[in-house]
Every structure is written in structure tokens, then in C-alpha cells.
Amino acid sequence: MLVLSRGAKEKIVFPNLGVKIEILRVAGNRVRIGVDAPKDVRVLREEIASDEDLHAMPDSEVARHRRHAQRNELNTASLALRLMEKQLAAGMSDDAMTTLHKALRSLDAIDAEIGSEHAPPKKISAGKRRALVVEDNANEGELLAGYLRMSGFAVDVAGDGVQAMVQLSRHDRPDAVLLDMSMPRMNGGETVRMIRRDPGFEGVRLFAVTGANPGDFGVPIGPSGVDRWFTKPIDPAALVQELRGELALAGPC
């Protein structure tokens, strides 16, 4: 396992690859990253998977295309993890988290492809918009998520900015992120800046749902920050109405 600093653990598991990544942000600038992988997943150690490993796959046109795609994804993950190490060593924690995000995307793509042959078809909720609620108070987060679900949204929940970035890297892109500002490990301001720096999230609506004031975290209201700022205690019906307006949705609250 590669350990770059000390701290408590949070595991990100890729079950089909047998890979675990552990991550923790401490005191705003210290980040702990760990990588645990089987010996045959050499991309996370010293090299890309060898020709011998990859040519063990069935030799068909589909398999050749799959090998090529997996090489690219493995190479992306390997480069991202190596760059992340250097960024952490240089104290560039925010950049390192963005780079880790890219590595997680590549690993998740490979893991999903390996597991797809045996996975049941996904049930897609037609017409539902997706929202991610980021709230360190678990009870509060689940209550807001429940209200949004009853209002017709598909909702995921994250406990802080670190979990939010993991969710964003491993799940379908949400239409909106509703996030608190005062959170441990990675606060709302840091999370907003990281999302806005990633072109993959262009167009995602960000809503601050917090007891803090807009000036407290240096987050502007507008395209470079959050789209709307809701100060707690909130009126959930009004929040849903504004959310629907931002997403051009119609229907009762």
C-alpha cells in the first residue's frame, strides 16, 4: 500500500479489480491517500498491464477493442496517481484531489466494464432529474434527500466534500448539487471550487444550503460559484421550486 500521510481511513472499493483506495483530508491541507491492489494490477505499482496479461483475453475484434480501451484507461489511472503523488509532495492538495478524481473515473470505468457482463440491467427512472445532497449532519441530509425524492428527484447523499467528489467520480453526473458550507475535511467552498474547475461538470447547478453567510467561505453567487444561496432554516417547497426553475422542470412541489 502507498501511504502519503497519516490519518483515519475512508475506502473507495473497485470490487471487480480488487482495488481499494483510501483518502482523508486533514486540517485543510494534509491529505492521506492509500492504494491497495492485487499484485497482478501492476498499473497501480510500476507498469501498465503487460502484453502477456492482455493477450490472455479472447482474440476477437471486440476483445481487441476492449484491450485497447483498457490500456488507455489503465494508463490514465497510472499517470494520474503518479502526478497526484508529486502534487501532494509539493503541498498542492487541491490539485491532487482533482487528479485523484481523474484516476477514480478511469478505474471505475474499467471496474464497471469487467462487472457489466454479470450485472442485471439498470432500471432507469425516465424523466427524473438527479441531485446530490452534501451535508455532514446525516439526519438533516437524509430528510432533505427524502423531501427531494418525494418531489420527483433521484437523489444521492454525501457526508462532506471528500465523499461528494468520490460520488461524482463514480456515479452518473447529477443535474444539481445541494451542499452545506461548514463541513469537515473538505468544506463547501473547497468543493464548489473543485467542481467548477472540472469541465466535466459544466452546466451542473450548485445550490448552497447552509447556515453560513455568502461571504464566509469566499464563494461567489454566479457561474464561478453557486447558482443560488439558501440560508437555513430553509423552506423545502421554495427550494424545490427554485431547483425546478434552474433545471427548467415543471410540476407540483
Coordinates of C-alpha atoms in Angstrom, one line a residue:
M1 CA 0.0 0.0 0.0
L2 CA 1.2 3.5 -0.8
V3 CA 0.6 5.9 2.1
L4 CA 1.4 9.5 1.6
S5 CA 0.4 10.9 5.0
R6 CA -1.3 9.8 8.2
G7 CA -5.0 9.9 9.2
A8 CA -8.2 7.9 9.6
K9 CA -9.4 5.8 6.6
E10 CA -12.1 6.1 4.1
K11 CA -12.2 3.3 1.5
I12 CA -13.2 3.5 -2.2
V13 CA -13.6 0.0 -3.4
F14 CA -13.4 -1.3 -7.0
P15 CA -14.7 -4.9 -6.4
N16 CA -14.1 -6.3 -9.9
L17 CA -10.5 -5.1 -9.9
G18 CA -9.8 -6.0 -6.3
V19 CA -8.5 -2.4 -5.7
K20 CA -9.0 -0.2 -2.7
I21 CA -8.2 3.5 -2.4
E22 CA -8.2 5.3 0.9
I23 CA -8.5 9.0 1.3
L24 CA -8.6 11.6 4.1
R25 CA -8.2 15.4 4.2
V26 CA -6.9 16.7 7.5
A27 CA -6.6 20.3 8.7
G28 CA -7.4 21.7 5.2
N29 CA -4.0 20.9 3.6
R30 CA -2.9 17.5 4.7
V31 CA -4.2 14.6 2.6
R32 CA -3.8 10.9 3.1
I33 CA -4.0 8.7 0.1
G34 CA -3.6 4.9 0.1
V35 CA -3.7 2.4 -2.8
D36 CA -4.2 -1.3 -2.1
A37 CA -4.2 -3.6 -5.1
P38 CA -3.5 -7.2 -6.1
K39 CA -0.1 -8.0 -7.5
D40 CA -1.5 -8.5 -11.0
V41 CA -2.8 -5.0 -11.1
R42 CA 0.6 -3.5 -11.8
V43 CA -0.7 -0.3 -13.2
L44 CA -1.0 0.9 -9.6
R45 CA 2.6 -0.1 -8.9
E46 CA 5.3 0.1 -11.5
E47 CA 3.9 -0.5 -15.0
I48 CA 0.9 -0.9 -17.3
A49 CA -0.6 -4.4 -17.7
S50 CA 1.8 -6.5 -19.9
D51 CA 1.0 -7.8 -23.4
E52 CA 1.0 -11.3 -21.9
D53 CA -1.7 -10.3 -19.5
L54 CA -3.8 -8.5 -22.0
H55 CA -3.5 -11.1 -24.8
A56 CA -4.8 -13.8 -22.4
M57 CA -8.2 -12.3 -23.3
P58 CA -10.3 -13.9 -26.1
D59 CA -8.8 -12.9 -29.5
S60 CA -11.7 -11.3 -31.3
E61 CA -12.3 -7.9 -32.8
V62 CA -14.4 -6.9 -29.8
A63 CA -11.8 -8.2 -27.4
R64 CA -9.0 -6.3 -29.2
H65 CA -11.0 -3.1 -29.0
R66 CA -11.6 -3.8 -25.3
R67 CA -7.9 -4.4 -24.7
H68 CA -7.1 -1.1 -26.3
A69 CA -9.7 0.8 -24.3
Q70 CA -8.5 -0.8 -21.0
R71 CA -4.9 0.1 -21.8
N72 CA -5.9 3.7 -22.2
E73 CA -7.9 3.7 -19.0
L74 CA -5.1 2.0 -17.1
N75 CA -2.6 4.4 -18.4
T76 CA -4.8 7.3 -17.4
A77 CA -5.2 6.0 -13.9
S78 CA -1.4 5.3 -13.6
L79 CA -0.4 8.7 -14.8
A80 CA -3.0 10.4 -12.6
L81 CA -1.8 8.6 -9.4
R82 CA 1.8 9.3 -10.2
L83 CA 1.0 13.0 -10.7
M84 CA -1.0 13.1 -7.6
E85 CA 2.0 11.8 -5.5
K86 CA 4.1 14.7 -6.8
Q87 CA 1.3 17.3 -6.2
L88 CA 0.9 16.0 -2.6
A89 CA 4.6 16.2 -2.0
A90 CA 4.6 19.8 -3.3
G91 CA 1.7 20.7 -0.9
M92 CA -0.8 21.1 -3.9
S93 CA -3.6 19.4 -2.1
D94 CA -6.5 20.8 -4.1
D95 CA -4.8 19.9 -7.4
A96 CA -4.0 16.4 -6.0
M97 CA -7.7 15.9 -5.2
T98 CA -8.7 16.9 -8.8
T99 CA -6.1 14.5 -10.2
L100 CA -7.3 11.7 -7.9
H101 CA -10.8 12.4 -9.3
K102 CA -9.5 11.6 -12.8
A103 CA -7.9 8.4 -11.6
L104 CA -11.1 7.2 -9.9
R105 CA -13.0 7.8 -13.1
S106 CA -10.6 5.6 -15.1
L107 CA -10.6 2.9 -12.5
D108 CA -14.3 2.9 -12.2
A109 CA -14.7 2.7 -16.0
I110 CA -12.6 -0.5 -16.1
D111 CA -14.3 -1.9 -13.0
A112 CA -17.7 -1.3 -14.4
E113 CA -16.8 -2.9 -17.7
I114 CA -15.5 -6.1 -16.0
G115 CA -18.6 -6.4 -13.9
S116 CA -21.1 -5.5 -16.7
E117 CA -21.3 -9.0 -18.2
H118 CA -22.9 -10.4 -15.0
A119 CA -24.7 -7.3 -13.8
P120 CA -28.5 -7.1 -14.2
P121 CA -29.8 -4.3 -16.4
K122 CA -30.1 -0.9 -14.7
K123 CA -33.5 0.4 -14.0
I124 CA -33.7 3.9 -15.3
S125 CA -36.2 6.4 -13.9
A126 CA -37.5 8.2 -17.0
G127 CA -37.8 11.9 -16.7
K128 CA -36.2 12.2 -13.2
R129 CA -33.5 14.7 -12.6
R130 CA -30.6 13.8 -10.4
A131 CA -29.5 15.7 -7.3
L132 CA -26.6 15.2 -4.9
V133 CA -27.1 16.4 -1.3
V134 CA -23.8 17.1 0.5
E135 CA -24.4 17.5 4.3
D136 CA -22.4 16.4 7.3
N137 CA -25.4 16.2 9.5
A138 CA -26.7 12.7 8.5
N139 CA -30.2 13.2 9.8
E140 CA -30.6 16.6 8.1
G141 CA -29.1 15.2 4.8
E142 CA -31.5 12.2 4.7
L143 CA -34.5 14.4 5.5
L144 CA -33.7 16.8 2.7
A145 CA -33.0 13.9 0.3
G146 CA -36.3 12.3 1.3
Y147 CA -38.2 15.5 0.5
L148 CA -36.5 15.8 -2.9
R149 CA -37.3 12.2 -3.7
M150 CA -40.9 12.7 -2.8
S151 CA -40.8 15.8 -5.2
G152 CA -39.6 13.6 -8.1
F153 CA -35.9 13.7 -8.0
A154 CA -33.4 10.9 -7.9
V155 CA -31.1 11.7 -5.0
D156 CA -27.7 10.6 -3.7
V157 CA -26.2 11.8 -0.4
A158 CA -22.6 12.6 0.6
G159 CA -21.4 13.4 4.1
D160 CA -18.8 16.0 3.2
G161 CA -16.8 17.4 0.2
V162 CA -14.5 14.4 0.0
Q163 CA -17.4 12.0 -0.2
A164 CA -19.1 14.3 -2.7
M165 CA -16.1 14.2 -5.1
V166 CA -15.9 10.4 -4.8
Q167 CA -19.7 10.2 -5.6
L168 CA -19.2 12.5 -8.5
S169 CA -16.4 10.4 -9.9
R170 CA -18.2 7.1 -9.5
H171 CA -21.8 7.9 -10.4
D172 CA -23.8 9.5 -13.2
R173 CA -23.4 13.2 -13.3
P174 CA -26.1 14.9 -11.3
D175 CA -28.1 17.8 -12.6
A176 CA -27.7 19.7 -9.3
V177 CA -25.6 19.6 -6.2
L178 CA -27.0 21.0 -2.9
L179 CA -24.3 21.5 -0.4
D180 CA -23.6 22.8 3.1
M181 CA -20.6 25.0 3.6
S182 CA -19.4 24.1 7.1
M183 CA -18.2 20.5 6.8
P184 CA -15.2 18.6 8.0
R185 CA -12.3 17.5 5.8
M186 CA -13.4 19.4 2.7
N187 CA -15.8 22.3 3.2
G188 CA -18.4 23.6 0.8
G189 CA -16.2 26.4 -0.6
E190 CA -13.4 24.0 -1.5
T191 CA -15.9 21.6 -3.0
V192 CA -17.5 24.3 -5.2
R193 CA -14.1 25.4 -6.5
M194 CA -13.1 21.9 -7.3
I195 CA -16.4 21.2 -9.2
R196 CA -16.2 24.5 -11.1
R197 CA -12.6 23.7 -12.2
D198 CA -13.6 20.4 -13.8
P199 CA -15.0 20.9 -17.3
G200 CA -16.8 17.6 -17.0
F201 CA -19.3 19.3 -14.6
E202 CA -20.0 22.3 -16.8
G203 CA -23.7 23.1 -16.5
V204 CA -24.2 21.4 -13.2
R205 CA -26.3 23.7 -10.9
L206 CA -24.8 24.3 -7.4
F207 CA -27.0 25.3 -4.5
A208 CA -25.6 26.4 -1.2
V209 CA -27.9 25.2 1.6
T210 CA -26.2 26.4 4.8
G211 CA -26.4 28.4 7.9
A212 CA -23.4 30.5 6.8
N213 CA -23.4 33.8 5.1
P214 CA -22.2 34.1 1.4
G215 CA -19.1 36.0 2.4
D216 CA -17.9 33.5 5.0
F217 CA -16.3 31.0 2.5
G218 CA -15.4 33.3 -0.3
V219 CA -17.9 31.6 -2.7
P220 CA -19.4 34.0 -5.3
I221 CA -23.0 33.7 -6.4
G222 CA -22.9 33.1 -10.1
P223 CA -21.2 30.9 -12.8
S224 CA -17.9 30.6 -10.9
G225 CA -19.5 29.7 -7.6
V226 CA -23.0 28.7 -6.6
D227 CA -26.1 29.4 -8.6
R228 CA -28.3 30.1 -5.5
W229 CA -27.7 30.6 -1.8
F230 CA -30.3 29.3 0.7
T231 CA -29.8 30.2 4.3
K232 CA -31.0 27.7 7.0
P233 CA -33.7 27.2 8.1
I234 CA -35.0 26.7 4.6
D235 CA -38.4 26.3 3.1
P236 CA -38.1 23.0 1.3
A237 CA -41.0 23.7 -1.0
A238 CA -39.4 27.0 -2.1
L239 CA -36.1 25.2 -2.6
V240 CA -37.7 22.6 -4.8
Q241 CA -39.4 25.4 -6.8
E242 CA -36.2 27.2 -7.3
L243 CA -34.4 24.0 -8.2
R244 CA -37.0 23.1 -10.8
G245 CA -36.8 26.6 -12.2
E246 CA -33.0 26.3 -12.6
L247 CA -33.4 22.9 -14.3
A248 CA -36.4 24.1 -16.4
L249 CA -38.7 21.5 -14.8
A250 CA -42.4 21.8 -14.4
G251 CA -44.8 20.1 -11.9
P252 CA -46.1 20.5 -8.4
C253 CA -43.8 20.7 -5.4

